[in-house]
mmCIF file of C-alpha atoms in Angstrom:
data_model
loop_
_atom_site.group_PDB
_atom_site.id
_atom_site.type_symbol
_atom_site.label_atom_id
_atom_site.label_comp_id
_atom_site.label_asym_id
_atom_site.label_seq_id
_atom_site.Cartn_x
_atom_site.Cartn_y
_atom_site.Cartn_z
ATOM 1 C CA UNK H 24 -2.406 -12.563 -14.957
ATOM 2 C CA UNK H 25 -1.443 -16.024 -13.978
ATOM 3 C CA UNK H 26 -4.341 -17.913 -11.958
ATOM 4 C CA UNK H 27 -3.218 -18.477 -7.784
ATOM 5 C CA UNK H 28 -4.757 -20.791 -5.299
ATOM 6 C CA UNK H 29 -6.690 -19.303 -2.609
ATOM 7 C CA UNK H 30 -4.660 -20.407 0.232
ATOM 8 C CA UNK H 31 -5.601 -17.407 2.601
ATOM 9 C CA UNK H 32 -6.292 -18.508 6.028
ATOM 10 C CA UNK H 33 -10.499 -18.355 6.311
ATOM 11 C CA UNK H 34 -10.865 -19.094 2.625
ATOM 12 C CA UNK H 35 -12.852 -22.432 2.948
ATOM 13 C CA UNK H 36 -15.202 -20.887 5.344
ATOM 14 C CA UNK H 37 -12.709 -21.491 9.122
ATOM 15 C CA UNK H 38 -12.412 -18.778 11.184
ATOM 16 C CA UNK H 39 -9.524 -16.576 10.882
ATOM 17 C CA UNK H 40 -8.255 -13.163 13.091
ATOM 18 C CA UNK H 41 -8.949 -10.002 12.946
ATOM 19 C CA UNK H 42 -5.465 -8.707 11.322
ATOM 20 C CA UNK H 43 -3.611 -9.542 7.661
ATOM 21 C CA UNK H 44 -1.160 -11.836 8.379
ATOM 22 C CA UNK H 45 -0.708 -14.782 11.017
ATOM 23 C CA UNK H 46 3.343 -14.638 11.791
ATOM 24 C CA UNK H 47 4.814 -18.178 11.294
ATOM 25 C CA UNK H 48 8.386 -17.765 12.252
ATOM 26 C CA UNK H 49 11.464 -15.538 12.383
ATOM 27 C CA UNK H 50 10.584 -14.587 8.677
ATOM 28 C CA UNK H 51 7.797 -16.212 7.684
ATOM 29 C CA UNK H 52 3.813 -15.634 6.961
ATOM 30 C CA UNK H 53 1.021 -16.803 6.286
ATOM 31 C CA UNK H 54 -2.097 -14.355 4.558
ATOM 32 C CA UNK H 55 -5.454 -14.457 6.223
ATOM 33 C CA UNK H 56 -8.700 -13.802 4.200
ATOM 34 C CA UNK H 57 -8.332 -10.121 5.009
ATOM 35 C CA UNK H 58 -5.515 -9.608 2.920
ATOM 36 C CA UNK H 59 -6.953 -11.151 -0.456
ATOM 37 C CA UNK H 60 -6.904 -8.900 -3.365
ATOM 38 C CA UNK H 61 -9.105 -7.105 -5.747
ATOM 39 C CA UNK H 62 -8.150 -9.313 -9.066
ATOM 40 C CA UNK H 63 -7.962 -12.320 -8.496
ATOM 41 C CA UNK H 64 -9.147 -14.589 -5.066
ATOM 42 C CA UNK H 65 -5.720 -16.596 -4.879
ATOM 43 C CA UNK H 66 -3.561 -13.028 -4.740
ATOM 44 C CA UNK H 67 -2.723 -11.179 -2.113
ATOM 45 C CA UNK H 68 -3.499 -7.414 -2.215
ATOM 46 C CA UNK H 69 -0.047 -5.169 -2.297
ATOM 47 C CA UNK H 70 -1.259 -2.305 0.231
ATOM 48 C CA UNK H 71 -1.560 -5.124 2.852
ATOM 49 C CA UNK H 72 1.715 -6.855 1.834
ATOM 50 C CA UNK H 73 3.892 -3.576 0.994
ATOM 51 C CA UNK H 74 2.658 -2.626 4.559
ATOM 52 C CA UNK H 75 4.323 -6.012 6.132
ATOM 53 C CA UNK H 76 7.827 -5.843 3.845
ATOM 54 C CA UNK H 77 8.057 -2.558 5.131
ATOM 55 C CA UNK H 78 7.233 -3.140 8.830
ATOM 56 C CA UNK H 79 9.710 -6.055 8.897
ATOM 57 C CA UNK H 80 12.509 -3.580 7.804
ATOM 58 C CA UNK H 81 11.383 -1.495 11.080
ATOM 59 C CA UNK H 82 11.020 -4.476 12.946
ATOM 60 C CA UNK H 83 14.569 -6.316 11.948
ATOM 61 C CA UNK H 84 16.394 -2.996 11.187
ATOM 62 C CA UNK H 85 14.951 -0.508 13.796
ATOM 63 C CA UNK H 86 16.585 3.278 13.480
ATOM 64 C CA UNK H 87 16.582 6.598 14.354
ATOM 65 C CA UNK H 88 16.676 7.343 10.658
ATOM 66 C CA UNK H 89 13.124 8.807 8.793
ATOM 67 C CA UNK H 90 11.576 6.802 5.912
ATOM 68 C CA UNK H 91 12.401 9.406 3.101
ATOM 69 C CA UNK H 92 11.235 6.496 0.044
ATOM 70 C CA UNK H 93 10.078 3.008 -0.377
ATOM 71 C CA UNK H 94 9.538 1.846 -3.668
ATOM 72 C CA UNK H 95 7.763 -1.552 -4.034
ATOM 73 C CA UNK H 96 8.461 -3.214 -7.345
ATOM 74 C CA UNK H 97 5.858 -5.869 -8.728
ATOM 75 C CA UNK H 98 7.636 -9.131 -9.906
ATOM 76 C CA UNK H 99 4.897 -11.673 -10.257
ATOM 77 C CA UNK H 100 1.432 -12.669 -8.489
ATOM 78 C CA UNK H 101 1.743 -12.019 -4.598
ATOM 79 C CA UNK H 102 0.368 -15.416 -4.045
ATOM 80 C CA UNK H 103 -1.679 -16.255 -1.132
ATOM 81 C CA UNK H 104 -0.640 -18.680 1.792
ATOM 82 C CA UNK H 105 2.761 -19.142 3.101
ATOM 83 C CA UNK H 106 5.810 -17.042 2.330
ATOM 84 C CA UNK H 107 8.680 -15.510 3.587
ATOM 85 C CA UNK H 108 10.029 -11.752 4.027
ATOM 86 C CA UNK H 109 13.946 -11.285 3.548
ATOM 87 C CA UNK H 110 15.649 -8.242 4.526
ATOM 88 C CA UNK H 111 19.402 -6.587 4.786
ATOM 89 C CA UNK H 112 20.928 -3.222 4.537
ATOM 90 C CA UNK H 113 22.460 -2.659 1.193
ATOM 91 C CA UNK H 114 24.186 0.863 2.197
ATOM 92 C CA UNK H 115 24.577 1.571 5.769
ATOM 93 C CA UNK H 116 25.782 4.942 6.772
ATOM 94 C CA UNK H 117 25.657 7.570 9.925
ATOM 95 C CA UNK H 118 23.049 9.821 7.784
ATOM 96 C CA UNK H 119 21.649 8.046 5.180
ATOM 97 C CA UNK H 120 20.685 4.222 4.544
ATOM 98 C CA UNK H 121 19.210 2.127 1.623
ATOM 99 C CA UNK H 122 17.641 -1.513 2.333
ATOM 100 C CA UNK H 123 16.251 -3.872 0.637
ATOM 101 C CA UNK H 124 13.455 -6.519 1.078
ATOM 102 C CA UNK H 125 11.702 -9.216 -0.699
ATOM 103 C CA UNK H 126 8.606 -11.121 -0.445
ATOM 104 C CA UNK H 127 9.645 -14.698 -1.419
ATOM 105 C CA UNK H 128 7.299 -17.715 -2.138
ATOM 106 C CA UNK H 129 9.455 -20.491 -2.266
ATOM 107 C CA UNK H 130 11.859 -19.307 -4.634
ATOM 108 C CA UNK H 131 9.470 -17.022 -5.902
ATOM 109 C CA UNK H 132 10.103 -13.299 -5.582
ATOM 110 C CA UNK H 133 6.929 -11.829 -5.812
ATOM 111 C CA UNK H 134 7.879 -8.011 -4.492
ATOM 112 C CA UNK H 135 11.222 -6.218 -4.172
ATOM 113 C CA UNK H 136 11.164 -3.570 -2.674
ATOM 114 C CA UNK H 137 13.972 -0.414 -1.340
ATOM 115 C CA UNK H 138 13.608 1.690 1.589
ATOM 116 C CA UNK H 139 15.703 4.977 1.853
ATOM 117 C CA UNK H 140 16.361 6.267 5.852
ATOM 118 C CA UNK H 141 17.547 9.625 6.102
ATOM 119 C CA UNK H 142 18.556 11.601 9.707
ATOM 120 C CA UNK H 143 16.355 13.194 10.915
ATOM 121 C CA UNK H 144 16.978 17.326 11.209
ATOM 122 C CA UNK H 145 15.195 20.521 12.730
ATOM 123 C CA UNK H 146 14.320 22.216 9.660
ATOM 124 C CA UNK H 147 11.088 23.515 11.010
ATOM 125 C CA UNK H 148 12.129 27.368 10.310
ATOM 126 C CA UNK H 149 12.018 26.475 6.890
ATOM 127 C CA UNK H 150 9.422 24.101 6.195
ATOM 128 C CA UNK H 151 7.170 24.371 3.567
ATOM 129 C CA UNK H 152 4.770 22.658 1.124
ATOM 130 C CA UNK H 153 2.613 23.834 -2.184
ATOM 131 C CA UNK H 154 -0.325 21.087 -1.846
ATOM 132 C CA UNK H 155 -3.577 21.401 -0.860
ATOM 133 C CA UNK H 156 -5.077 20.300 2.572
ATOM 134 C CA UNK H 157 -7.863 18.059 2.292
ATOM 135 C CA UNK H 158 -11.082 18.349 4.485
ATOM 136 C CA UNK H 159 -11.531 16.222 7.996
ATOM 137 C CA UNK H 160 -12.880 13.067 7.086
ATOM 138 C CA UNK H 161 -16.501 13.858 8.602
ATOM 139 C CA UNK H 162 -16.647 16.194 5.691
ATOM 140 C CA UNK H 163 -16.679 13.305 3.636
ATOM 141 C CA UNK H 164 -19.824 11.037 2.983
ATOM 142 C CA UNK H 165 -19.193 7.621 3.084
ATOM 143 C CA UNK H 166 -18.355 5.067 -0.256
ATOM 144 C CA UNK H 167 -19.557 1.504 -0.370
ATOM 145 C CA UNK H 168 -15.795 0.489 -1.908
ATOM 146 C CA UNK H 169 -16.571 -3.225 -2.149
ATOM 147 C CA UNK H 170 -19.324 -1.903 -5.218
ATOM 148 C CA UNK H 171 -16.464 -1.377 -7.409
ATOM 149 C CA UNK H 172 -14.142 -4.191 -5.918
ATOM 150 C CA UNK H 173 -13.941 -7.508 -4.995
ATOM 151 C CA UNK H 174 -11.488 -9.075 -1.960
ATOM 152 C CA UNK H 175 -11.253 -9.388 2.028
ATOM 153 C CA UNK H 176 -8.914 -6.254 2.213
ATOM 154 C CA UNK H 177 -11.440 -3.963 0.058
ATOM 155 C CA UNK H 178 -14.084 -5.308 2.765
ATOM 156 C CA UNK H 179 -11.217 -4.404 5.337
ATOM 157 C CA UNK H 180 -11.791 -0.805 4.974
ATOM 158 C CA UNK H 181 -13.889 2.458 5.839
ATOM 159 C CA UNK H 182 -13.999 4.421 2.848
ATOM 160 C CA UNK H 183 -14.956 8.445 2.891
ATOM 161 C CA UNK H 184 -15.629 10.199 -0.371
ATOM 162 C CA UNK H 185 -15.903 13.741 -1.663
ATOM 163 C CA UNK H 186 -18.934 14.260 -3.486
ATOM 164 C CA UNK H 187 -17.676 15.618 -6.581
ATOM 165 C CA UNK H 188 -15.476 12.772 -7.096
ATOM 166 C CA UNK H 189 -15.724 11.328 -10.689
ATOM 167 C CA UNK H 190 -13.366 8.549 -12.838
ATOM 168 C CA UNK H 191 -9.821 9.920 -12.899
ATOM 169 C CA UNK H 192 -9.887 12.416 -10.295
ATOM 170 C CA UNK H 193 -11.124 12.757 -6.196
ATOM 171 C CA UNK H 194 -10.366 12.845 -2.460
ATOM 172 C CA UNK H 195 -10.751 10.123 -0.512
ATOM 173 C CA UNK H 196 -10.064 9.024 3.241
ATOM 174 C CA UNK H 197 -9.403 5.470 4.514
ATOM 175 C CA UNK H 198 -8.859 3.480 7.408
ATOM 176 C CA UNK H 199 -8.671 -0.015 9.035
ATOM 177 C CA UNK H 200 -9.146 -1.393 12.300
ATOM 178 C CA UNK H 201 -7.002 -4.398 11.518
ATOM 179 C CA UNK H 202 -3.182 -4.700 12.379
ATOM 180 C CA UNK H 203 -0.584 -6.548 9.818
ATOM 181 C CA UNK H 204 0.129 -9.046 11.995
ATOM 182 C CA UNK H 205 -2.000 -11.052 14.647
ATOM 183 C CA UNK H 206 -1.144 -10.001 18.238
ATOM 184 C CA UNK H 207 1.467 -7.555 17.485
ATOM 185 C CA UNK H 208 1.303 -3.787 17.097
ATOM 186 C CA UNK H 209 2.189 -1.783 13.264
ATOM 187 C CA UNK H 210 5.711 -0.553 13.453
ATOM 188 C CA UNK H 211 4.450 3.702 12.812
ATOM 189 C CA UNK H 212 5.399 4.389 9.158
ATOM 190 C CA UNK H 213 4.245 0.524 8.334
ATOM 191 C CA UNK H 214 0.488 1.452 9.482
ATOM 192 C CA UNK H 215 0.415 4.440 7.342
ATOM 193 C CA UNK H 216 2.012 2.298 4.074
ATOM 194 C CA UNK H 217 -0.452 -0.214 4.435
ATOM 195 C CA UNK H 218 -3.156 1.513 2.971
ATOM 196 C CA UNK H 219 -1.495 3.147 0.283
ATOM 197 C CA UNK H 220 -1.784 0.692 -2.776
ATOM 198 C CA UNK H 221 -5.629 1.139 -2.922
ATOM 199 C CA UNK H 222 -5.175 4.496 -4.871
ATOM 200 C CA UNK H 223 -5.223 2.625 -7.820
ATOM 201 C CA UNK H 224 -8.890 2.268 -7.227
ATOM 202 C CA UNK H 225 -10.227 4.542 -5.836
ATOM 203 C CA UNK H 226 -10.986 6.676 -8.556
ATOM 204 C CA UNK H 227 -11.411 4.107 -11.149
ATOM 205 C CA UNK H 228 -11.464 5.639 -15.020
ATOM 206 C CA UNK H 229 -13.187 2.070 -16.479
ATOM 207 C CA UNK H 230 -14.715 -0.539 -14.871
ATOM 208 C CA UNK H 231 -12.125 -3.242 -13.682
ATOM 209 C CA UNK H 232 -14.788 -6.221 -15.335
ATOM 210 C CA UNK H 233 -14.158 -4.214 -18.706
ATOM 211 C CA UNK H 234 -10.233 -2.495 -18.682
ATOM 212 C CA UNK H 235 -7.432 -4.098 -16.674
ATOM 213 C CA UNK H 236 -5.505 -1.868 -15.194
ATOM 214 C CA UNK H 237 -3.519 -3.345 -12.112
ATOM 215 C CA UNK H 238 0.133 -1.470 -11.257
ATOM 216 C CA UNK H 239 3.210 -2.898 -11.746
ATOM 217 C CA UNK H 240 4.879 -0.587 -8.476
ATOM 218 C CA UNK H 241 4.391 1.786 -5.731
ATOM 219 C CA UNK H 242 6.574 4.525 -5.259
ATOM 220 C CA UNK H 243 6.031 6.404 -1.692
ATOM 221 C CA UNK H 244 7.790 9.928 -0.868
ATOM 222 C CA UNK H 245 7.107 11.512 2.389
ATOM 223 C CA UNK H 246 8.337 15.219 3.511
ATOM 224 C CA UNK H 247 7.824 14.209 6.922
ATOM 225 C CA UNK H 248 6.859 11.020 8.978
ATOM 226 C CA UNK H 249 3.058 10.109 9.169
ATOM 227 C CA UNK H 250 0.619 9.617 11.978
ATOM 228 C CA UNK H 251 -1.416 6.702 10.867
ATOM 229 C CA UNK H 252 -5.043 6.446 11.430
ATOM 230 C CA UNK H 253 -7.083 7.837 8.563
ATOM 231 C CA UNK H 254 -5.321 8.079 5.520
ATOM 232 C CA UNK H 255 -6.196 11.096 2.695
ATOM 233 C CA UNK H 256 -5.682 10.248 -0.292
ATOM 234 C CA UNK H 257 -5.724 13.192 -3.235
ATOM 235 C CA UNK H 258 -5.846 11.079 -6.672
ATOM 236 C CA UNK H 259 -5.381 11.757 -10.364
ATOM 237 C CA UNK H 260 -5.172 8.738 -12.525
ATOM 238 C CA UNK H 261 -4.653 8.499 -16.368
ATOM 239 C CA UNK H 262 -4.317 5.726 -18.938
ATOM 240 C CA UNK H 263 -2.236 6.792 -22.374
ATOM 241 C CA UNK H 264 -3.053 5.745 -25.449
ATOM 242 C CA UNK H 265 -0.893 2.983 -26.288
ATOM 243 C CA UNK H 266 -1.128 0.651 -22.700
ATOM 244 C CA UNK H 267 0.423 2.545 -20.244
ATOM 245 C CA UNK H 268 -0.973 4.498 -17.207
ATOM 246 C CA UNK H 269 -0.429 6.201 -13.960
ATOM 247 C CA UNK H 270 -2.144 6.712 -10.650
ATOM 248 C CA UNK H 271 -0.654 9.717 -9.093
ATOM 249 C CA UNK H 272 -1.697 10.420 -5.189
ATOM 250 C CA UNK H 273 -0.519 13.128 -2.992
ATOM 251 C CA UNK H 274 -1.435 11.763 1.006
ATOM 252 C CA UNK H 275 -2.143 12.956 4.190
ATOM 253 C CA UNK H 276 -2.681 12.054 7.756
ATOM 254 C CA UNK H 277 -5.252 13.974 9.738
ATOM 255 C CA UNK H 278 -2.423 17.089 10.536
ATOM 256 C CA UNK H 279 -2.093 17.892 6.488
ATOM 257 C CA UNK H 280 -0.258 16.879 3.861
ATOM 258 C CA UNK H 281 2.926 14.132 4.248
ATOM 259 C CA UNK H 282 3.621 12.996 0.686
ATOM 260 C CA UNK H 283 3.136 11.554 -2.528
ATOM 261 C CA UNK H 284 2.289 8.113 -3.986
ATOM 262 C CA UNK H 285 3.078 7.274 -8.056
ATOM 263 C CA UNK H 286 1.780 3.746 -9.408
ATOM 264 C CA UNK H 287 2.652 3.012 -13.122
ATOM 265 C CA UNK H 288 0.025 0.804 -14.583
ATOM 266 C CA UNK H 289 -0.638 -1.870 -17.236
ATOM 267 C CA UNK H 290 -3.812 -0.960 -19.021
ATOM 268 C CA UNK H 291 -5.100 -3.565 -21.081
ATOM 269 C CA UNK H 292 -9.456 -3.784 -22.590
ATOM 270 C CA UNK H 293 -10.617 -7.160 -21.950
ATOM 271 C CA UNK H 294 -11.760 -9.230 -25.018
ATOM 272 C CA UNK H 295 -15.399 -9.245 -25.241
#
């Protein structure tokens, strides 16, 4: 992974606020300290900045219409500091809509990502689902994430943990007190995406010091429209034999089930 300046706001030791992001214009951002990944210092973390593309979509393209997908494609380091969010509508449409938006540093396109909108429907007479509910949160004790990982958004977060969790497989609640942007509220769906991205370690199979293991995407399907708040997270994860690997997550608000999460992953063992 290429090496990126730590330009996050609060990074030589100033103070910084209590959210993500700091909104510099129209379309552009800069990162705060809270938003700093888990691989490197000078990288933004994608749950935070998959959360902002996707609330500036709600923000600049507000609709009726349901988040059905968002996929969030990985095309380089999500560098900290300033950048820039683009957005427009590739297929508009009475029932259905596709958009697209970009995280752009410079000229640098660090995350593409595509939103599918769908009307919204009674179909409560035949609703149905075939995953498990997780238990209430309380149920859970609480995990110490920043023991595994580094970064200001893994120290962002309350962590709950079932017991029996183990490497490749467990049930885990999160939740942050911290908005995306300074002084302004999460559009609703934006709140719940923000979180999403740390599946990828929360069940960790190898220790990120010895394997590498960082996803290339998110891929987010929701059955119906979450309530965000705590955020369930139901995790397999699984490395192949020959590089390749997948975090798989089925989430849930605090009503039940609302979705699935897919991350495909690079695996790579660290030279000794």
């Amino acid at each position: 992974m290429p090496n990126s300046d730590n330009l996050h706001i609060g990074h030589d030791g100033g103070s910084y606020p209590d959210a993500y992001y700091v909104r510099t214009g129209e379309t552009g951002f800069s990162s705060t300290l809270h938003s700093q990944g888990a691989w490197q210092p000078g990288e933004q973390h994608l749950a935070a900045a998959s959360g902002l593309v996707l609330a500036e979509v709600e923000r600049r393209l507000p609709s009726d219409k349901l988040v059905s997908r968002v996929s969030f494609d990985v095309l380089g380091v999500i560098h900290s500091g300033p950048f820039t969010i683009d957005v427009r509508m590739l297929r508009p449409g009475r029932s259905i809509e596709l958009i697209e938006a970009t995280m752009r540093h410079g000229d640098q396109i660090s995350i593409q990502a595509r939103v599918w909108r769908l009307m919204a429907s009674d179909t409560s007479q035949v609703q149905g689902q075939e995953w498990p509910v997780l238990p209430q949160p309380e149920a859970f004790p609480a995990l110490l994430f920043s023991e595994v990982w580094d970064g200001g958004f893994i120290g962002s977060l309350e962590a709950r943990q079932a017991a029996d969790a183990r490497g490749g497989r467990g049930q885990t609640w999160l939740r942050t007190p911290y908005p995306l942007v300074h002084g302004e509220v999460d559009p609703p769906v934006a709140a719940f995406v923000k979180l999403i991205d740390t599946a990828n370690g929360l069940v960790v199979r190898e220790r990120p010091g010895d394997v590498f293991f960082a996803n290339v995407d998110l891929t987010i399907h929701f059955t119906r429209q979450p309530e965000a708040g705590w955020i369930g997270f139901d995790t397999r994860a699984s490395f192949g034999p020959t590089g390749l690997g997948e975090t798989f997550s089925v989430l849930s608000d605090i009503h039940g089930p609302v979705g699935t999460a897919a991350q495909s992953l690079t695996v790579r063992i660290r030279d000794k």
